[in-house]
Amino acid sequence: MSNQHWPTHGGSSPNPWAQPSTGWQPPQFEDHPGRDPLQPFNAPSQYEPPMIDPPRKPAWPIMLGALLVTVVGLGLLIYLPGRTATGPTARPAASQAISLSPSAPSGNVLPFDKLGGGEFEVLRHNWTAAGLEVDYRISVNQGTHELTMYAFLNSTREGYYEDRATIIRPREGNPATGRIFIEMPRGDTTLVLSTESGTPITALPIPG
């Protein structure tokens, strides 16, 4: 059997494989990383996931807590300092530090060491509608001194004085006795013996 030949271009039927189609394109392949030839088959992948930072906690709770602590601290600094005495008869000296005998009842003798030593005694006290009346006795161990007294309410720390301060002059071997009256509201009170300039020496409690 003779071989059949395709007609030439000059013939009426051209070879369909001689002319490529104008719409044909070669297939596209994506590049993939090849397997490591040194890695055994079925070995686990060496792929490591990217590191992801854990979510950060918001900072506003810490800032709010610090602000609250600051506000509370400022409030305490403003509120806690001792209140100054008020009113026409009140004086700051009533809030000065005074050594008291917590169990010393009114009417007992209370020794003191300042000014060379001595004794302070309330012989009697009486509350009237206007204030506090006190009978006293003061003795000193050395020299002669000029003393005075004032009182303050334990509940308010407000100090009260005589309208005209009595100057008490005890001297060694000659105690001073007398009576003072202090206009003030009734209540548990501390009666303070002080120098003429207002420096506290000692004090006795007076029940209201």
mmCIF file with all atom_site columns, C-alpha atoms in Angstrom:
data_model
loop_
_atom_site.group_PDB
_atom_site.id
_atom_site.type_symbol
_atom_site.label_atom_id
_atom_site.label_alt_id
_atom_site.label_comp_id
_atom_site.label_asym_id
_atom_site.label_entity_id
_atom_site.label_seq_id
_atom_site.pdbx_PDB_ins_code
_atom_site.Cartn_x
_atom_site.Cartn_y
_atom_site.Cartn_z
_atom_site.occupancy
_atom_site.B_iso_or_equiv
_atom_site.pdbx_formal_charge
_atom_site.auth_seq_id
_atom_site.auth_comp_id
_atom_site.auth_asym_id
_atom_site.auth_atom_id
_atom_site.pdbx_PDB_model_num
ATOM 1   C CA . MET A 1 1   ? 0.000   0.000  0.000   1.00 0.00 ? 1   MET A CA 1
ATOM 2   C CA . SER A 1 2   ? 1.364   3.363  -0.938  1.00 0.00 ? 2   SER A CA 1
ATOM 3   C CA . ASN A 1 3   ? 1.850   6.181  1.624   1.00 0.00 ? 3   ASN A CA 1
ATOM 4   C CA . GLN A 1 4   ? -0.656  8.979  1.470   1.00 0.00 ? 4   GLN A CA 1
ATOM 5   C CA . HIS A 1 5   ? 0.777   12.478 1.284   1.00 0.00 ? 5   HIS A CA 1
ATOM 6   C CA . TRP A 1 6   ? -0.847  15.679 2.472   1.00 0.00 ? 6   TRP A CA 1
ATOM 7   C CA . PRO A 1 7   ? -1.582  18.133 -0.264  1.00 0.00 ? 7   PRO A CA 1
ATOM 8   C CA . THR A 1 8   ? 0.826   21.014 -0.616  1.00 0.00 ? 8   THR A CA 1
ATOM 9   C CA . HIS A 1 9   ? 0.001   24.653 0.053   1.00 0.00 ? 9   HIS A CA 1
ATOM 10  C CA . GLY A 1 10  ? -0.877  25.045 -3.534  1.00 0.00 ? 10  GLY A CA 1
ATOM 11  C CA . GLY A 1 11  ? -3.672  22.500 -3.215  1.00 0.00 ? 11  GLY A CA 1
ATOM 12  C CA . SER A 1 12  ? -7.193  23.137 -2.179  1.00 0.00 ? 12  SER A CA 1
ATOM 13  C CA . SER A 1 13  ? -6.885  21.400 1.272   1.00 0.00 ? 13  SER A CA 1
ATOM 14  C CA . PRO A 1 14  ? -3.954  22.784 3.372   1.00 0.00 ? 14  PRO A CA 1
ATOM 15  C CA . ASN A 1 15  ? -2.361  20.802 6.214   1.00 0.00 ? 15  ASN A CA 1
ATOM 16  C CA . PRO A 1 16  ? -4.202  21.705 9.489   1.00 0.00 ? 16  PRO A CA 1
ATOM 17  C CA . TRP A 1 17  ? -1.030  21.059 11.596  1.00 0.00 ? 17  TRP A CA 1
ATOM 18  C CA . ALA A 1 18  ? 1.141   23.321 9.510   1.00 0.00 ? 18  ALA A CA 1
ATOM 19  C CA . GLN A 1 19  ? -0.378  26.546 10.917  1.00 0.00 ? 19  GLN A CA 1
ATOM 20  C CA . PRO A 1 20  ? -0.724  27.042 14.732  1.00 0.00 ? 20  PRO A CA 1
ATOM 21  C CA . SER A 1 21  ? -3.956  28.453 16.150  1.00 0.00 ? 21  SER A CA 1
ATOM 22  C CA . THR A 1 22  ? -3.755  32.141 17.025  1.00 0.00 ? 22  THR A CA 1
ATOM 23  C CA . GLY A 1 23  ? -5.722  31.637 20.334  1.00 0.00 ? 23  GLY A CA 1
ATOM 24  C CA . TRP A 1 24  ? -3.571  28.890 21.752  1.00 0.00 ? 24  TRP A CA 1
ATOM 25  C CA . GLN A 1 25  ? -1.143  29.562 24.668  1.00 0.00 ? 25  GLN A CA 1
ATOM 26  C CA . PRO A 1 26  ? 1.105   27.186 26.553  1.00 0.00 ? 26  PRO A CA 1
ATOM 27  C CA . PRO A 1 27  ? -0.099  26.194 30.075  1.00 0.00 ? 27  PRO A CA 1
ATOM 28  C CA . GLN A 1 28  ? 1.217   28.247 33.044  1.00 0.00 ? 28  GLN A CA 1
ATOM 29  C CA . PHE A 1 29  ? 2.733   26.476 36.053  1.00 0.00 ? 29  PHE A CA 1
ATOM 30  C CA . GLU A 1 30  ? 3.286   28.027 39.511  1.00 0.00 ? 30  GLU A CA 1
ATOM 31  C CA . ASP A 1 31  ? 6.674   27.767 41.108  1.00 0.00 ? 31  ASP A CA 1
ATOM 32  C CA . HIS A 1 32  ? 6.776   25.642 44.258  1.00 0.00 ? 32  HIS A CA 1
ATOM 33  C CA . PRO A 1 33  ? 9.780   25.148 46.506  1.00 0.00 ? 33  PRO A CA 1
ATOM 34  C CA . GLY A 1 34  ? 11.352  21.809 45.867  1.00 0.00 ? 34  GLY A CA 1
ATOM 35  C CA . ARG A 1 35  ? 11.843  19.173 48.506  1.00 0.00 ? 35  ARG A CA 1
ATOM 36  C CA . ASP A 1 36  ? 15.142  19.136 50.266  1.00 0.00 ? 36  ASP A CA 1
ATOM 37  C CA . PRO A 1 37  ? 16.996  16.174 48.766  1.00 0.00 ? 37  PRO A CA 1
ATOM 38  C CA . LEU A 1 38  ? 18.684  15.552 52.146  1.00 0.00 ? 38  LEU A CA 1
ATOM 39  C CA . GLN A 1 39  ? 15.352  15.278 53.977  1.00 0.00 ? 39  GLN A CA 1
ATOM 40  C CA . PRO A 1 40  ? 13.894  11.721 54.172  1.00 0.00 ? 40  PRO A CA 1
ATOM 41  C CA . PHE A 1 41  ? 10.466  11.008 52.827  1.00 0.00 ? 41  PHE A CA 1
ATOM 42  C CA . ASN A 1 42  ? 7.569   11.284 55.292  1.00 0.00 ? 42  ASN A CA 1
ATOM 43  C CA . ALA A 1 43  ? 9.755   13.464 57.561  1.00 0.00 ? 43  ALA A CA 1
ATOM 44  C CA . PRO A 1 44  ? 7.886   16.278 59.419  1.00 0.00 ? 44  PRO A CA 1
ATOM 45  C CA . SER A 1 45  ? 7.918   19.630 57.736  1.00 0.00 ? 45  SER A CA 1
ATOM 46  C CA . GLN A 1 46  ? 10.522  22.141 58.819  1.00 0.00 ? 46  GLN A CA 1
ATOM 47  C CA . TYR A 1 47  ? 8.096   25.007 58.398  1.00 0.00 ? 47  TYR A CA 1
ATOM 48  C CA . GLU A 1 48  ? 8.005   27.307 61.388  1.00 0.00 ? 48  GLU A CA 1
ATOM 49  C CA . PRO A 1 49  ? 5.006   29.581 61.858  1.00 0.00 ? 49  PRO A CA 1
ATOM 50  C CA . PRO A 1 50  ? 5.772   33.283 62.285  1.00 0.00 ? 50  PRO A CA 1
ATOM 51  C CA . MET A 1 51  ? 6.069   34.558 65.849  1.00 0.00 ? 51  MET A CA 1
ATOM 52  C CA . ILE A 1 52  ? 3.002   36.450 66.991  1.00 0.00 ? 52  ILE A CA 1
ATOM 53  C CA . ASP A 1 53  ? 3.214   38.756 70.007  1.00 0.00 ? 53  ASP A CA 1
ATOM 54  C CA . PRO A 1 54  ? 0.521   38.120 72.635  1.00 0.00 ? 54  PRO A CA 1
ATOM 55  C CA . PRO A 1 55  ? -2.067  40.886 72.905  1.00 0.00 ? 55  PRO A CA 1
ATOM 56  C CA . ARG A 1 56  ? -1.042  43.601 75.316  1.00 0.00 ? 56  ARG A CA 1
ATOM 57  C CA . LYS A 1 57  ? -3.262  44.496 78.224  1.00 0.00 ? 57  LYS A CA 1
ATOM 58  C CA . PRO A 1 58  ? -4.624  48.035 78.038  1.00 0.00 ? 58  PRO A CA 1
ATOM 59  C CA . ALA A 1 59  ? -2.701  50.504 80.196  1.00 0.00 ? 59  ALA A CA 1
ATOM 60  C CA . TRP A 1 60  ? -5.692  52.599 81.266  1.00 0.00 ? 60  TRP A CA 1
ATOM 61  C CA . PRO A 1 61  ? -6.594  50.452 84.365  1.00 0.00 ? 61  PRO A CA 1
ATOM 62  C CA . ILE A 1 62  ? -3.088  51.011 85.785  1.00 0.00 ? 62  ILE A CA 1
ATOM 63  C CA . MET A 1 63  ? -3.236  54.746 85.065  1.00 0.00 ? 63  MET A CA 1
ATOM 64  C CA . LEU A 1 64  ? -6.683  54.989 86.662  1.00 0.00 ? 64  LEU A CA 1
ATOM 65  C CA . GLY A 1 65  ? -5.488  53.179 89.786  1.00 0.00 ? 65  GLY A CA 1
ATOM 66  C CA . ALA A 1 66  ? -2.477  55.489 90.137  1.00 0.00 ? 66  ALA A CA 1
ATOM 67  C CA . LEU A 1 67  ? -4.745  58.523 89.763  1.00 0.00 ? 67  LEU A CA 1
ATOM 68  C CA . LEU A 1 68  ? -7.104  57.267 92.480  1.00 0.00 ? 68  LEU A CA 1
ATOM 69  C CA . VAL A 1 69  ? -4.200  56.669 94.875  1.00 0.00 ? 69  VAL A CA 1
ATOM 70  C CA . THR A 1 70  ? -2.939  60.213 94.254  1.00 0.00 ? 70  THR A CA 1
ATOM 71  C CA . VAL A 1 71  ? -6.374  61.748 94.851  1.00 0.00 ? 71  VAL A CA 1
ATOM 72  C CA . VAL A 1 72  ? -6.879  59.801 98.089  1.00 0.00 ? 72  VAL A CA 1
ATOM 73  C CA . GLY A 1 73  ? -3.399  60.793 99.315  1.00 0.00 ? 73  GLY A CA 1
ATOM 74  C CA . LEU A 1 74  ? -4.052  64.482 98.651  1.00 0.00 ? 74  LEU A CA 1
ATOM 75  C CA . GLY A 1 75  ? -7.403  64.245 100.416 1.00 0.00 ? 75  GLY A CA 1
ATOM 76  C CA . LEU A 1 76  ? -5.782  62.767 103.517 1.00 0.00 ? 76  LEU A CA 1
ATOM 77  C CA . LEU A 1 77  ? -3.098  65.451 103.563 1.00 0.00 ? 77  LEU A CA 1
ATOM 78  C CA . ILE A 1 78  ? -5.777  68.143 103.477 1.00 0.00 ? 78  ILE A CA 1
ATOM 79  C CA . TYR A 1 79  ? -8.147  66.567 106.014 1.00 0.00 ? 79  TYR A CA 1
ATOM 80  C CA . LEU A 1 80  ? -5.855  65.059 108.652 1.00 0.00 ? 80  LEU A CA 1
ATOM 81  C CA . PRO A 1 81  ? -3.847  68.101 109.899 1.00 0.00 ? 81  PRO A CA 1
ATOM 82  C CA . GLY A 1 82  ? -5.180  69.342 113.232 1.00 0.00 ? 82  GLY A CA 1
ATOM 83  C CA . ARG A 1 83  ? -7.894  71.923 112.956 1.00 0.00 ? 83  ARG A CA 1
ATOM 84  C CA . THR A 1 84  ? -7.096  75.361 114.343 1.00 0.00 ? 84  THR A CA 1
ATOM 85  C CA . ALA A 1 85  ? -9.236  76.784 117.086 1.00 0.00 ? 85  ALA A CA 1
ATOM 86  C CA . THR A 1 86  ? -12.065 79.078 116.033 1.00 0.00 ? 86  THR A CA 1
ATOM 87  C CA . GLY A 1 87  ? -14.219 81.627 117.774 1.00 0.00 ? 87  GLY A CA 1
ATOM 88  C CA . PRO A 1 88  ? -13.419 84.889 119.535 1.00 0.00 ? 88  PRO A CA 1
ATOM 89  C CA . THR A 1 89  ? -12.102 83.197 122.696 1.00 0.00 ? 89  THR A CA 1
ATOM 90  C CA . ALA A 1 90  ? -10.174 80.361 121.048 1.00 0.00 ? 90  ALA A CA 1
ATOM 91  C CA . ARG A 1 91  ? -6.372  80.413 120.733 1.00 0.00 ? 91  ARG A CA 1
ATOM 92  C CA . PRO A 1 92  ? -3.913  78.136 118.926 1.00 0.00 ? 92  PRO A CA 1
ATOM 93  C CA . ALA A 1 93  ? -1.970  77.350 122.093 1.00 0.00 ? 93  ALA A CA 1
ATOM 94  C CA . ALA A 1 94  ? -4.662  74.876 123.141 1.00 0.00 ? 94  ALA A CA 1
ATOM 95  C CA . SER A 1 95  ? -3.536  72.411 120.461 1.00 0.00 ? 95  SER A CA 1
ATOM 96  C CA . GLN A 1 96  ? 0.083   72.254 121.661 1.00 0.00 ? 96  GLN A CA 1
ATOM 97  C CA . ALA A 1 97  ? 1.417   68.913 122.882 1.00 0.00 ? 97  ALA A CA 1
ATOM 98  C CA . ILE A 1 98  ? 0.728   68.367 126.586 1.00 0.00 ? 98  ILE A CA 1
ATOM 99  C CA . SER A 1 99  ? 1.749   65.446 128.783 1.00 0.00 ? 99  SER A CA 1
ATOM 100 C CA . LEU A 1 100 ? -1.388  64.174 130.502 1.00 0.00 ? 100 LEU A CA 1
ATOM 101 C CA . SER A 1 101 ? -1.915  61.532 133.116 1.00 0.00 ? 101 SER A CA 1
ATOM 102 C CA . PRO A 1 102 ? -4.739  59.441 131.594 1.00 0.00 ? 102 PRO A CA 1
ATOM 103 C CA . SER A 1 103 ? -5.914  58.119 134.967 1.00 0.00 ? 103 SER A CA 1
ATOM 104 C CA . ALA A 1 104 ? -5.450  61.317 136.995 1.00 0.00 ? 104 ALA A CA 1
ATOM 105 C CA . PRO A 1 105 ? -8.881  62.330 138.364 1.00 0.00 ? 105 PRO A CA 1
ATOM 106 C CA . SER A 1 106 ? -9.868  65.922 139.020 1.00 0.00 ? 106 SER A CA 1
ATOM 107 C CA . GLY A 1 107 ? -8.750  67.081 142.461 1.00 0.00 ? 107 GLY A CA 1
ATOM 108 C CA . ASN A 1 108 ? -5.533  65.020 142.585 1.00 0.00 ? 108 ASN A CA 1
ATOM 109 C CA . VAL A 1 109 ? -2.060  66.461 142.730 1.00 0.00 ? 109 VAL A CA 1
ATOM 110 C CA . LEU A 1 110 ? -0.025  66.130 139.532 1.00 0.00 ? 110 LEU A CA 1
ATOM 111 C CA . PRO A 1 111 ? 3.762   66.659 139.814 1.00 0.00 ? 111 PRO A CA 1
ATOM 112 C CA . PHE A 1 112 ? 5.722   68.246 136.962 1.00 0.00 ? 112 PHE A CA 1
ATOM 113 C CA . ASP A 1 113 ? 9.439   68.465 136.110 1.00 0.00 ? 113 ASP A CA 1
ATOM 114 C CA . LYS A 1 114 ? 9.617   71.697 134.149 1.00 0.00 ? 114 LYS A CA 1
ATOM 115 C CA . LEU A 1 115 ? 10.802  74.940 135.790 1.00 0.00 ? 115 LEU A CA 1
ATOM 116 C CA . GLY A 1 116 ? 12.749  72.917 138.345 1.00 0.00 ? 116 GLY A CA 1
ATOM 117 C CA . GLY A 1 117 ? 9.772   70.804 139.391 1.00 0.00 ? 117 GLY A CA 1
ATOM 118 C CA . GLY A 1 118 ? 6.579   71.362 141.352 1.00 0.00 ? 118 GLY A CA 1
ATOM 119 C CA . GLU A 1 119 ? 2.976   70.259 141.816 1.00 0.00 ? 119 GLU A CA 1
ATOM 120 C CA . PHE A 1 120 ? -0.306  71.253 140.167 1.00 0.00 ? 120 PHE A CA 1
ATOM 121 C CA . GLU A 1 121 ? -3.544  70.516 142.019 1.00 0.00 ? 121 GLU A CA 1
ATOM 122 C CA . VAL A 1 122 ? -7.202  71.204 141.276 1.00 0.00 ? 122 VAL A CA 1
ATOM 123 C CA . LEU A 1 123 ? -8.852  71.498 144.674 1.00 0.00 ? 123 LEU A CA 1
ATOM 124 C CA . ARG A 1 124 ? -12.379 71.872 143.303 1.00 0.00 ? 124 ARG A CA 1
ATOM 125 C CA . HIS A 1 125 ? -14.178 72.527 140.054 1.00 0.00 ? 125 HIS A CA 1
ATOM 126 C CA . ASN A 1 126 ? -17.727 73.597 139.263 1.00 0.00 ? 126 ASN A CA 1
ATOM 127 C CA . TRP A 1 127 ? -19.642 73.925 136.016 1.00 0.00 ? 127 TRP A CA 1
ATOM 128 C CA . THR A 1 128 ? -22.002 76.873 135.810 1.00 0.00 ? 128 THR A CA 1
ATOM 129 C CA . ALA A 1 129 ? -24.366 77.980 133.064 1.00 0.00 ? 129 ALA A CA 1
ATOM 130 C CA . ALA A 1 130 ? -21.604 80.269 131.769 1.00 0.00 ? 130 ALA A CA 1
ATOM 131 C CA . GLY A 1 131 ? -18.489 78.143 132.108 1.00 0.00 ? 131 GLY A CA 1
ATOM 132 C CA . LEU A 1 132 ? -15.926 76.419 134.348 1.00 0.00 ? 132 LEU A CA 1
ATOM 133 C CA . GLU A 1 133 ? -14.900 77.520 137.838 1.00 0.00 ? 133 GLU A CA 1
ATOM 134 C CA . VAL A 1 134 ? -11.707 76.021 139.330 1.00 0.00 ? 134 VAL A CA 1
ATOM 135 C CA . ASP A 1 135 ? -9.979  76.295 142.713 1.00 0.00 ? 135 ASP A CA 1
ATOM 136 C CA . TYR A 1 136 ? -6.259  75.508 142.391 1.00 0.00 ? 136 TYR A CA 1
ATOM 137 C CA . ARG A 1 137 ? -3.009  75.106 144.306 1.00 0.00 ? 137 ARG A CA 1
ATOM 138 C CA . ILE A 1 138 ? 0.420   75.359 142.651 1.00 0.00 ? 138 ILE A CA 1
ATOM 139 C CA . SER A 1 139 ? 3.800   74.826 144.283 1.00 0.00 ? 139 SER A CA 1
ATOM 140 C CA . VAL A 1 140 ? 7.338   75.029 142.850 1.00 0.00 ? 140 VAL A CA 1
ATOM 141 C CA . ASN A 1 141 ? 10.632  73.601 144.085 1.00 0.00 ? 141 ASN A CA 1
ATOM 142 C CA . GLN A 1 142 ? 12.918  76.403 142.872 1.00 0.00 ? 142 GLN A CA 1
ATOM 143 C CA . GLY A 1 143 ? 12.707  80.157 142.442 1.00 0.00 ? 143 GLY A CA 1
ATOM 144 C CA . THR A 1 144 ? 9.648   82.245 141.605 1.00 0.00 ? 144 THR A CA 1
ATOM 145 C CA . HIS A 1 145 ? 7.577   81.826 138.439 1.00 0.00 ? 145 HIS A CA 1
ATOM 146 C CA . GLU A 1 146 ? 4.734   83.595 136.682 1.00 0.00 ? 146 GLU A CA 1
ATOM 147 C CA . LEU A 1 147 ? 2.153   81.104 135.465 1.00 0.00 ? 147 LEU A CA 1
ATOM 148 C CA . THR A 1 148 ? -1.344  81.088 134.010 1.00 0.00 ? 148 THR A CA 1
ATOM 149 C CA . MET A 1 149 ? -4.034  78.567 133.010 1.00 0.00 ? 149 MET A CA 1
ATOM 150 C CA . TYR A 1 150 ? -6.351  77.896 130.099 1.00 0.00 ? 150 TYR A CA 1
ATOM 151 C CA . ALA A 1 151 ? -8.679  75.062 129.075 1.00 0.00 ? 151 ALA A CA 1
ATOM 152 C CA . PHE A 1 152 ? -9.796  73.302 125.924 1.00 0.00 ? 152 PHE A CA 1
ATOM 153 C CA . LEU A 1 153 ? -12.643 70.950 125.086 1.00 0.00 ? 153 LEU A CA 1
ATOM 154 C CA . ASN A 1 154 ? -11.428 67.427 124.399 1.00 0.00 ? 154 ASN A CA 1
ATOM 155 C CA . SER A 1 155 ? -14.013 66.911 121.651 1.00 0.00 ? 155 SER A CA 1
ATOM 156 C CA . THR A 1 156 ? -13.137 69.965 119.548 1.00 0.00 ? 156 THR A CA 1
ATOM 157 C CA . ARG A 1 157 ? -9.640  70.997 120.761 1.00 0.00 ? 157 ARG A CA 1
ATOM 158 C CA . GLU A 1 158 ? -10.891 74.571 120.969 1.00 0.00 ? 158 GLU A CA 1
ATOM 159 C CA . GLY A 1 159 ? -9.067  76.601 123.595 1.00 0.00 ? 159 GLY A CA 1
ATOM 160 C CA . TYR A 1 160 ? -10.666 79.022 126.079 1.00 0.00 ? 160 TYR A CA 1
ATOM 161 C CA . TYR A 1 161 ? -9.098  81.620 128.361 1.00 0.00 ? 161 TYR A CA 1
ATOM 162 C CA . GLU A 1 162 ? -10.119 83.970 131.120 1.00 0.00 ? 162 GLU A CA 1
ATOM 163 C CA . ASP A 1 163 ? -11.344 87.347 129.932 1.00 0.00 ? 163 ASP A CA 1
ATOM 164 C CA . ARG A 1 164 ? -8.481  88.831 131.960 1.00 0.00 ? 164 ARG A CA 1
ATOM 165 C CA . ALA A 1 165 ? -5.753  86.277 132.512 1.00 0.00 ? 165 ALA A CA 1
ATOM 166 C CA . THR A 1 166 ? -4.823  85.658 136.138 1.00 0.00 ? 166 THR A CA 1
ATOM 167 C CA . ILE A 1 167 ? -1.040  85.725 136.670 1.00 0.00 ? 167 ILE A CA 1
ATOM 168 C CA . ILE A 1 168 ? -0.175  83.108 139.275 1.00 0.00 ? 168 ILE A CA 1
ATOM 169 C CA . ARG A 1 169 ? 3.145   83.627 141.130 1.00 0.00 ? 169 ARG A CA 1
ATOM 170 C CA . PRO A 1 170 ? 4.200   80.610 143.183 1.00 0.00 ? 170 PRO A CA 1
ATOM 171 C CA . ARG A 1 171 ? 7.656   80.638 144.730 1.00 0.00 ? 171 ARG A CA 1
ATOM 172 C CA . GLU A 1 172 ? 9.792   78.124 146.548 1.00 0.00 ? 172 GLU A CA 1
ATOM 173 C CA . GLY A 1 173 ? 8.257   77.383 149.958 1.00 0.00 ? 173 GLY A CA 1
ATOM 174 C CA . ASN A 1 174 ? 5.163   79.509 149.222 1.00 0.00 ? 174 ASN A CA 1
ATOM 175 C CA . PRO A 1 175 ? 2.507   77.755 147.066 1.00 0.00 ? 175 PRO A CA 1
ATOM 176 C CA . ALA A 1 176 ? -0.019  79.860 145.165 1.00 0.00 ? 176 ALA A CA 1
ATOM 177 C CA . THR A 1 177 ? -3.737  79.212 145.631 1.00 0.00 ? 177 THR A CA 1
ATOM 178 C CA . GLY A 1 178 ? -6.778  80.868 144.102 1.00 0.00 ? 178 GLY A CA 1
ATOM 179 C CA . ARG A 1 179 ? -9.788  80.574 141.805 1.00 0.00 ? 179 ARG A CA 1
ATOM 180 C CA . ILE A 1 180 ? -10.211 81.140 138.091 1.00 0.00 ? 180 ILE A CA 1
ATOM 181 C CA . PHE A 1 181 ? -13.291 81.255 135.870 1.00 0.00 ? 181 PHE A CA 1
ATOM 182 C CA . ILE A 1 182 ? -13.233 80.421 132.169 1.00 0.00 ? 182 ILE A CA 1
ATOM 183 C CA . GLU A 1 183 ? -16.267 81.100 129.999 1.00 0.00 ? 183 GLU A CA 1
ATOM 184 C CA . MET A 1 184 ? -16.763 78.012 127.837 1.00 0.00 ? 184 MET A CA 1
ATOM 185 C CA . PRO A 1 185 ? -19.326 75.311 126.931 1.00 0.00 ? 185 PRO A CA 1
ATOM 186 C CA . ARG A 1 186 ? -19.606 72.362 129.277 1.00 0.00 ? 186 ARG A CA 1
ATOM 187 C CA . GLY A 1 187 ? -17.894 69.110 128.335 1.00 0.00 ? 187 GLY A CA 1
ATOM 188 C CA . ASP A 1 188 ? -14.920 66.901 129.112 1.00 0.00 ? 188 ASP A CA 1
ATOM 189 C CA . THR A 1 189 ? -12.082 69.404 129.402 1.00 0.00 ? 189 THR A CA 1
ATOM 190 C CA . THR A 1 190 ? -8.325  69.579 129.880 1.00 0.00 ? 190 THR A CA 1
ATOM 191 C CA . LEU A 1 191 ? -7.070  72.307 132.217 1.00 0.00 ? 191 LEU A CA 1
ATOM 192 C CA . VAL A 1 192 ? -3.563  73.396 131.230 1.00 0.00 ? 192 VAL A CA 1
ATOM 193 C CA . LEU A 1 193 ? -0.973  75.009 133.479 1.00 0.00 ? 193 LEU A CA 1
ATOM 194 C CA . SER A 1 194 ? 1.407   77.105 131.366 1.00 0.00 ? 194 SER A CA 1
ATOM 195 C CA . THR A 1 195 ? 3.994   79.840 131.553 1.00 0.00 ? 195 THR A CA 1
ATOM 196 C CA . GLU A 1 196 ? 2.864   83.432 131.097 1.00 0.00 ? 196 GLU A CA 1
ATOM 197 C CA . SER A 1 197 ? 3.926   83.201 127.428 1.00 0.00 ? 197 SER A CA 1
ATOM 198 C CA . GLY A 1 198 ? 1.671   80.159 126.877 1.00 0.00 ? 198 GLY A CA 1
ATOM 199 C CA . THR A 1 199 ? 4.183   77.277 126.964 1.00 0.00 ? 199 THR A CA 1
ATOM 200 C CA . PRO A 1 200 ? 2.426   74.230 128.500 1.00 0.00 ? 200 PRO A CA 1
ATOM 201 C CA . ILE A 1 201 ? 3.878   72.788 131.704 1.00 0.00 ? 201 ILE A CA 1
ATOM 202 C CA . THR A 1 202 ? 1.344   70.124 132.653 1.00 0.00 ? 202 THR A CA 1
ATOM 203 C CA . ALA A 1 203 ? -2.404  69.532 132.621 1.00 0.00 ? 203 ALA A CA 1
ATOM 204 C CA . LEU A 1 204 ? -5.260  67.849 134.479 1.00 0.00 ? 204 LEU A CA 1
ATOM 205 C CA . PRO A 1 205 ? -8.535  66.443 133.111 1.00 0.00 ? 205 PRO A CA 1
ATOM 206 C CA . ILE A 1 206 ? -11.813 68.035 134.183 1.00 0.00 ? 206 ILE A CA 1
ATOM 207 C CA . PRO A 1 207 ? -14.930 65.889 133.640 1.00 0.00 ? 207 PRO A CA 1
ATOM 208 C CA . GLY A 1 208 ? -17.919 67.529 132.006 1.00 0.00 ? 208 GLY A CA 1
#
